[in-house]
Tab-separated table of C-alpha atoms (C1' of nucleotides) in Angstrom:
chain	number	residue	atom	x	y	z
A	1	MET	CA	-13.294	66.587	55.295
A	2	SER	CA	-15.696	65.265	52.607
A	3	LYS	CA	-15.039	62.185	50.958
A	4	GLN	CA	-13.016	60.174	52.974
A	5	ALA	CA	-15.186	56.874	51.175
A	6	GLY	CA	-12.335	54.446	52.070
A	7	LEU	CA	-9.944	55.577	48.988
A	8	PRO	CA	-11.682	56.909	45.462
A	9	VAL	CA	-9.956	53.291	43.858
A	10	THR	CA	-9.138	53.760	39.734
A	11	ARG	CA	-10.867	56.036	37.401
A	12	LEU	CA	-10.179	59.928	38.891
A	13	PRO	CA	-11.277	63.059	37.408
A	14	MET	CA	-7.961	63.243	35.481
A	15	VAL	CA	-6.959	66.861	34.084
A	16	GLY	CA	-7.197	67.593	30.672
A	17	GLN	CA	-7.394	63.505	29.698
A	18	ASP	CA	-8.880	64.739	26.466
A	19	THR	CA	-8.437	68.373	25.842
A	20	VAL	CA	-5.214	67.864	23.339
A	21	CYS	CA	-3.728	64.920	22.091
A	22	CYS	CA	-0.406	64.529	19.990
A	23	VAL	CA	0.279	67.402	18.613
A	24	PRO	CA	4.114	68.607	19.851
A	25	MET	CA	3.594	72.437	21.348
A	26	VAL	CA	6.163	73.528	18.672
A	27	ARG	CA	4.473	73.346	16.103
A	28	GLU	CA	1.508	75.592	17.316
A	29	PRO	CA	0.477	77.749	20.203
A	30	LEU	CA	-1.265	76.021	23.175
A	31	GLY	CA	-4.188	77.094	24.369
A	32	GLU	CA	-5.095	78.864	27.971
A	33	ALA	CA	-7.501	75.725	29.155
A	34	ASP	CA	-4.939	73.087	27.620
A	35	ALA	CA	-1.773	75.418	28.774
A	36	ALA	CA	-3.711	74.383	32.502
A	37	GLY	CA	-4.246	71.249	31.887
A	38	LEU	CA	-1.303	70.510	30.991
A	39	SER	CA	0.994	72.916	33.460
A	40	ARG	CA	-0.973	70.434	36.089
A	41	MET	CA	0.242	67.444	35.181
A	42	PHE	CA	3.458	69.096	34.969
A	43	LYS	CA	4.093	70.444	38.087
A	44	ALA	CA	3.006	66.481	39.424
A	45	LEU	CA	6.293	66.242	37.652
A	46	SER	CA	7.988	68.399	39.153
A	47	ASP	CA	9.173	67.218	42.354
A	48	PRO	CA	12.454	65.256	42.627
A	49	VAL	CA	10.287	62.349	45.129
A	50	ARG	CA	7.283	62.233	43.161
A	51	LEU	CA	9.400	61.825	39.664
A	52	ARG	CA	11.577	58.216	41.733
A	53	LEU	CA	7.907	57.371	42.807
A	54	LEU	CA	6.740	57.463	39.834
A	55	SER	CA	10.193	56.170	37.739
A	56	LEU	CA	10.130	53.437	40.612
A	57	ILE	CA	6.803	52.303	40.667
A	58	ALA	CA	7.057	51.629	36.556
A	59	SER	CA	10.187	49.733	36.787
A	60	HIS	CA	8.635	47.327	39.020
A	61	GLU	CA	7.900	43.806	38.346
A	62	GLY	CA	5.068	43.760	37.035
A	63	GLY	CA	4.211	47.066	36.261
A	64	GLU	CA	2.845	48.340	39.808
A	65	ALA	CA	4.007	48.432	43.426
A	66	CYS	CA	2.314	48.775	46.181
A	67	VAL	CA	3.020	52.000	48.184
A	68	CYS	CA	4.651	49.635	51.290
A	69	ASP	CA	7.865	48.923	48.309
A	70	LEU	CA	7.638	52.522	48.707
A	71	THR	CA	7.966	54.157	51.573
A	72	GLY	CA	11.508	51.898	51.672
A	73	PRO	CA	13.699	54.394	49.195
A	74	PHE	CA	12.790	57.654	50.181
A	75	ASP	CA	13.846	59.587	53.160
A	76	VAL	CA	10.888	61.480	53.923
A	77	SER	CA	7.936	60.260	55.900
A	78	GLN	CA	5.533	57.732	54.970
A	79	PRO	CA	2.262	60.150	54.798
A	80	THR	CA	4.582	62.468	52.910
A	81	ILE	CA	4.894	59.588	50.390
A	82	SER	CA	1.163	59.130	50.620
A	83	HIS	CA	0.276	62.822	49.605
A	84	HIS	CA	2.529	62.521	46.416
A	85	LEU	CA	1.094	59.764	45.576
A	86	LYS	CA	-2.313	61.208	46.168
A	87	VAL	CA	-0.638	64.114	43.583
A	88	LEU	CA	-0.157	62.272	40.818
A	89	ARG	CA	-3.024	60.103	41.114
A	90	GLU	CA	-5.495	63.727	40.412
A	91	ALA	CA	-2.765	64.545	38.124
A	92	GLY	CA	-4.222	61.254	36.181
A	93	LEU	CA	-0.761	59.960	36.068
A	94	VAL	CA	-1.436	56.713	37.965
A	95	GLY	CA	-4.378	54.887	39.341
A	96	SER	CA	-4.515	52.580	42.468
A	97	GLU	CA	-6.110	50.558	44.283
A	98	ARG	CA	-6.483	48.696	47.299
A	99	ARG	CA	-5.961	44.894	47.349
A	100	GLY	CA	-6.731	43.480	50.629
A	101	THR	CA	-4.252	45.316	52.916
A	102	TRP	CA	-2.687	46.789	50.555
A	103	VAL	CA	-2.876	49.568	47.759
A	104	TYR	CA	-1.211	49.474	44.263
A	105	TYR	CA	-0.203	51.746	41.959
A	106	TRP	CA	0.804	51.143	38.365
A	107	VAL	CA	1.416	54.246	35.639
A	108	LEU	CA	-0.585	55.426	33.355
A	109	PRO	CA	0.957	55.278	29.994
A	110	GLU	CA	-1.474	57.429	28.335
A	111	ALA	CA	-0.763	60.014	30.125
A	112	LEU	CA	3.037	59.766	29.738
A	113	ALA	CA	2.343	59.120	26.524
A	114	LYS	CA	1.193	62.495	26.238
A	115	LEU	CA	3.152	64.452	27.673
A	116	SER	CA	6.047	62.651	25.267
A	117	ASP	CA	4.309	63.421	21.858
A	118	LEU	CA	3.229	67.422	23.205
A	119	LEU	CA	7.193	67.864	24.089
A	120	ARG	CA	8.463	66.459	20.723
A	121	ALA	CA	10.778	68.951	18.921
A	122	PRO	CA	12.170	68.682	15.188
A	123	ALA	CA	15.491	67.643	17.406
A	124	ALA	CA	17.486	68.750	14.356
A	125	PRO	CA	17.690	72.307	14.154
A	126	ALA	CA	16.730	73.364	10.448
A	127	GLU	CA	15.025	75.896	11.001
A	128	VAL	CA	18.578	78.654	10.213
A	129	PRO	CA	15.441	81.484	10.294
A	130	ALA	CA	17.010	84.198	7.902
B	1	MET	CA	22.183	91.194	43.583
B	2	SER	CA	25.348	89.196	41.999
B	3	LYS	CA	25.022	89.599	38.452
B	4	GLN	CA	23.511	92.261	36.469
B	5	ALA	CA	26.269	92.658	33.202
B	6	GLY	CA	23.275	93.658	30.705
B	7	LEU	CA	21.702	90.173	30.397
B	8	PRO	CA	23.542	86.001	30.465
B	9	VAL	CA	22.280	86.007	26.797
B	10	THR	CA	22.876	82.567	24.963
B	11	ARG	CA	24.625	79.698	27.566
B	12	LEU	CA	24.137	79.185	31.029
B	13	PRO	CA	24.775	76.347	33.641
B	14	MET	CA	21.352	74.669	32.890
B	15	VAL	CA	20.703	72.159	34.945
B	16	GLY	CA	21.676	68.263	34.554
B	17	GLN	CA	21.701	68.494	30.816
B	18	ASP	CA	24.331	65.554	30.420
B	19	THR	CA	22.966	63.642	33.592
B	20	VAL	CA	20.311	61.643	32.132
B	21	CYS	CA	20.390	61.583	28.785
B	22	CYS	CA	17.641	59.260	26.901
B	23	VAL	CA	16.843	56.308	29.235
B	24	PRO	CA	13.147	55.884	29.782
B	25	MET	CA	12.357	56.342	33.339
B	26	VAL	CA	9.743	53.574	33.344
B	27	ARG	CA	12.658	51.329	32.637
B	28	GLU	CA	14.659	51.614	35.129
B	29	PRO	CA	14.899	53.512	38.649
B	30	LEU	CA	15.559	57.305	38.807
B	31	GLY	CA	18.409	58.347	40.985
B	32	GLU	CA	18.498	61.286	42.711
B	33	ALA	CA	20.116	63.553	41.764
B	34	ASP	CA	19.060	62.358	37.829
B	35	ALA	CA	15.473	62.948	39.425
B	36	ALA	CA	16.894	66.757	40.740
B	37	GLY	CA	17.729	67.992	37.507
B	38	LEU	CA	14.685	66.880	35.889
B	39	SER	CA	12.498	67.861	38.395
B	40	ARG	CA	13.616	71.007	37.886
B	41	MET	CA	12.701	71.096	34.333
B	42	PHE	CA	9.808	69.983	35.287
B	43	LYS	CA	8.837	72.663	36.941
B	44	ALA	CA	9.240	75.434	34.395
B	45	LEU	CA	6.492	73.232	32.484
B	46	SER	CA	4.349	73.069	35.205
B	47	ASP	CA	2.844	77.232	34.803
B	48	PRO	CA	0.124	77.803	32.340
B	49	VAL	CA	1.810	80.538	31.367
B	50	ARG	CA	4.999	79.858	30.929
B	51	LEU	CA	4.334	76.896	28.775
B	52	ARG	CA	2.237	79.159	26.188
B	53	LEU	CA	5.032	80.925	26.260
B	54	LEU	CA	7.210	78.267	25.334
B	55	SER	CA	4.632	76.736	22.588
B	56	LEU	CA	4.502	80.617	20.895
B	57	ILE	CA	8.272	81.103	20.668
B	58	ALA	CA	8.343	77.278	19.349
B	59	SER	CA	5.917	77.809	16.500
B	60	HIS	CA	6.880	81.407	16.152
B	61	GLU	CA	8.116	81.988	12.494
B	62	GLY	CA	12.107	81.267	12.146
B	63	GLY	CA	11.757	79.387	15.551
B	64	GLU	CA	12.182	82.493	17.733
B	65	ALA	CA	10.259	85.660	19.072
B	66	CYS	CA	11.541	88.766	20.927
B	67	VAL	CA	10.331	89.634	23.777
B	68	CYS	CA	7.769	91.955	23.013
B	69	ASP	CA	6.038	89.047	20.248
B	70	LEU	CA	5.293	87.816	24.027
B	71	THR	CA	3.783	90.090	25.897
B	72	GLY	CA	0.752	90.981	24.535
B	73	PRO	CA	-1.288	87.487	23.875
B	74	PHE	CA	-0.846	86.961	28.474
B	75	ASP	CA	-3.220	89.661	30.566
B	76	VAL	CA	-0.072	88.994	33.422
B	77	SER	CA	2.541	92.228	33.164
B	78	GLN	CA	5.843	92.080	31.084
B	79	PRO	CA	7.824	91.949	34.349
B	80	THR	CA	6.260	88.418	35.197
B	81	ILE	CA	6.776	87.892	31.842
B	82	SER	CA	10.437	88.450	31.672
B	83	HIS	CA	10.581	86.766	35.020
B	84	HIS	CA	9.047	83.295	33.182
B	85	LEU	CA	10.799	83.717	30.644
B	86	LYS	CA	13.872	83.707	32.837
B	87	VAL	CA	13.011	80.182	34.391
B	88	LEU	CA	13.048	79.020	31.460
B	89	ARG	CA	16.262	80.255	30.865
B	90	GLU	CA	17.618	79.032	33.940
B	91	ALA	CA	16.081	75.253	33.216
B	92	GLY	CA	17.707	74.773	29.646
B	93	LEU	CA	14.699	75.213	27.677
B	94	VAL	CA	15.499	78.019	25.723
B	95	GLY	CA	18.251	80.094	24.834
B	96	SER	CA	18.280	84.085	24.347
B	97	GLU	CA	20.274	86.938	22.258
B	98	ARG	CA	20.226	90.872	22.171
B	99	ARG	CA	19.953	91.995	19.254
B	100	GLY	CA	19.668	96.134	18.565
B	101	THR	CA	16.832	96.752	21.250
B	102	TRP	CA	14.975	93.775	21.133
B	103	VAL	CA	16.156	89.850	23.468
B	104	TYR	CA	14.889	87.022	21.105
B	105	TYR	CA	13.796	84.120	22.487
B	106	TRP	CA	14.354	80.799	20.753
B	107	VAL	CA	13.978	76.660	22.069
B	108	LEU	CA	16.327	74.445	22.697
B	109	PRO	CA	15.014	71.061	21.193
B	110	GLU	CA	17.691	69.038	22.702
B	111	ALA	CA	16.283	69.596	26.553
B	112	LEU	CA	12.274	68.576	25.504
B	113	ALA	CA	13.579	65.720	23.239
B	114	LYS	CA	15.423	64.689	26.305
B	115	LEU	CA	12.095	65.001	28.461
B	116	SER	CA	10.476	63.509	25.555
B	117	ASP	CA	12.442	60.238	25.770
B	118	LEU	CA	12.435	59.869	29.223
B	119	LEU	CA	8.529	60.510	29.411
B	120	ARG	CA	8.445	57.221	26.622
B	121	ALA	CA	6.237	54.801	27.487
B	122	PRO	CA	5.440	51.441	26.071
B	123	ALA	CA	2.229	53.053	25.860
B	124	ALA	CA	0.866	49.286	25.386
B	125	PRO	CA	-0.595	47.645	28.641
B	126	ALA	CA	0.143	44.628	28.121
B	127	GLU	CA	1.357	44.180	31.595
B	128	VAL	CA	-1.122	42.306	33.534
B	129	PRO	CA	0.740	41.146	36.369
B	130	ALA	CA	-0.559	37.317	37.620
C	1	DA	C1'	-14.386	41.654	69.313
C	2	DG	C1'	-9.965	42.822	70.147
C	3	DC	C1'	-5.675	43.184	67.919
C	4	DG	C1'	-2.122	44.521	64.826
C	5	DT	C1'	-0.768	46.401	60.060
C	6	DG	C1'	-0.693	49.304	55.816
C	7	DT	C1'	-1.998	53.277	54.620
C	8	DA	C1'	-4.779	57.316	54.062
C	9	DT	C1'	-5.931	62.152	56.989
C	10	DC	C1'	-5.345	66.340	59.107
C	11	DG	C1'	-3.354	70.517	61.101
C	12	DA	C1'	0.667	72.958	61.430
C	13	DC	C1'	4.855	75.399	59.605
C	14	DG	C1'	8.731	77.181	57.114
C	15	DG	C1'	9.906	78.127	51.841
C	16	DT	C1'	9.164	78.886	47.842
C	17	DT	C1'	6.059	80.397	43.727
C	18	DG	C1'	3.671	84.137	40.545
C	19	DT	C1'	2.332	88.412	40.673
C	20	DC	C1'	2.368	93.326	40.886
C	21	DG	C1'	4.058	98.383	40.851
C	22	DA	C1'	8.032	101.257	40.890
C	23	DT	C1'	13.269	101.144	38.975
C	24	DG	C1'	17.334	100.763	36.099
C	25	DC	C1'	19.930	99.345	32.214
C	26	DA	C1'	20.700	99.951	26.844
C	27	DG	C1'	20.427	101.148	22.793
C	28	DG	C1'	18.705	103.605	18.713
C	29	DG	C1'	16.644	108.698	16.955
C	30	DG	C1'	15.934	113.462	17.169
D	1	DC	C1'	22.717	115.035	24.407
D	2	DC	C1'	18.446	113.947	25.592
D	3	DC	C1'	14.248	111.366	25.296
D	4	DC	C1'	11.789	107.205	24.559
D	5	DT	C1'	11.302	102.308	23.733
D	6	DG	C1'	12.001	97.587	24.664
D	7	DC	C1'	13.580	94.456	28.616
D	8	DA	C1'	15.067	92.501	33.063
D	9	DT	C1'	15.573	93.522	38.042
D	10	DC	C1'	13.754	95.095	42.971
D	11	DG	C1'	10.871	94.701	46.254
D	12	DA	C1'	7.145	92.837	48.273
D	13	DC	C1'	3.163	90.328	49.315
D	14	DA	C1'	-0.655	87.123	48.902
D	15	DA	C1'	-0.950	82.249	47.973
D	16	DC	C1'	0.824	77.289	47.802
D	17	DC	C1'	4.090	73.047	48.270
D	18	DG	C1'	6.566	69.823	51.187
D	19	DT	C1'	7.280	68.066	55.255
D	20	DC	C1'	6.451	66.461	59.676
D	21	DG	C1'	3.365	64.114	64.189
D	22	DA	C1'	-0.340	62.469	65.532
D	23	DT	C1'	-4.576	60.524	63.766
D	24	DA	C1'	-7.815	58.355	62.057
D	25	DC	C1'	-9.746	54.958	59.066
D	26	DA	C1'	-9.615	49.705	56.270
D	27	DC	C1'	-8.766	45.252	56.307
D	28	DG	C1'	-6.596	40.296	58.726
D	29	DC	C1'	-5.965	37.644	62.137
D	30	DT	C1'	-6.544	35.076	66.089
DNA sequence: AGCGTGTATCGACGGTTGTCGATGCAGGGG
DNA sequence: CCCCTGCATCGACAACCGTCGATACACGCT
């Protein structure tokens, strides 16, 4: 327990937000450092509750939602929701801010776009090796 | 165990390959079932070794690579590589086939495209709530 | 100041995951 | 036929993760 100053709020260290940008991973091999950073973001997406949380936040009116809007639709406890939100925040996928009594979360579109571009595939299997 | 018939080869059960297709998760909330299936795919991407494996396979000449090409670049043992390839295969991200002595792996572009589309964000933060 | 509500943190517990060495199986070559 | 190589599986172990109840903290209100 080292940090307890209310809330880290908004900008966090993020992971590898600037290590790799838009090069699809299907074109050239990922470096170890890039893979480490990216895997942390994908790990944040590897839980069904977090996936639904993210989608719920993003599709919420105004592009943001307070925690009170997010605890309802799930069967898990409020501390668990809070934990998942923290994971999403530390992965650089969402931002957060306290406004009065409530804490609001929103999606960071750059992060999603980065992952989306990375996974972008030639779609058409027009390779046909030999 | 239960299955040991050489190799499952090529088509596996996959996860939720057909549950959701192209709707970005930022537009409407994900259902529980969709989230469960998708989280399994993201979980397969949540390890740096698997991420590099996938990228190595995809960017390999001809779009495929044999395991012998994949064990070299990593510090982990061959059984571990084999384990990671199995995870990728069961997540529906890669296909595999035995050809003589060697086993080849290739990326399934539809799977990557599906995830890429899902993560596709409006990019422009033109929301500005209230 | 005191209280009530909203949210984060703590500590614990069980299940899952990544890793290894040892072993098993498949196929090609002497 | 036997061995050698390539790859998968097994069993074990430590580390990590999701979850909970209890508790602490931050604010607004009265």
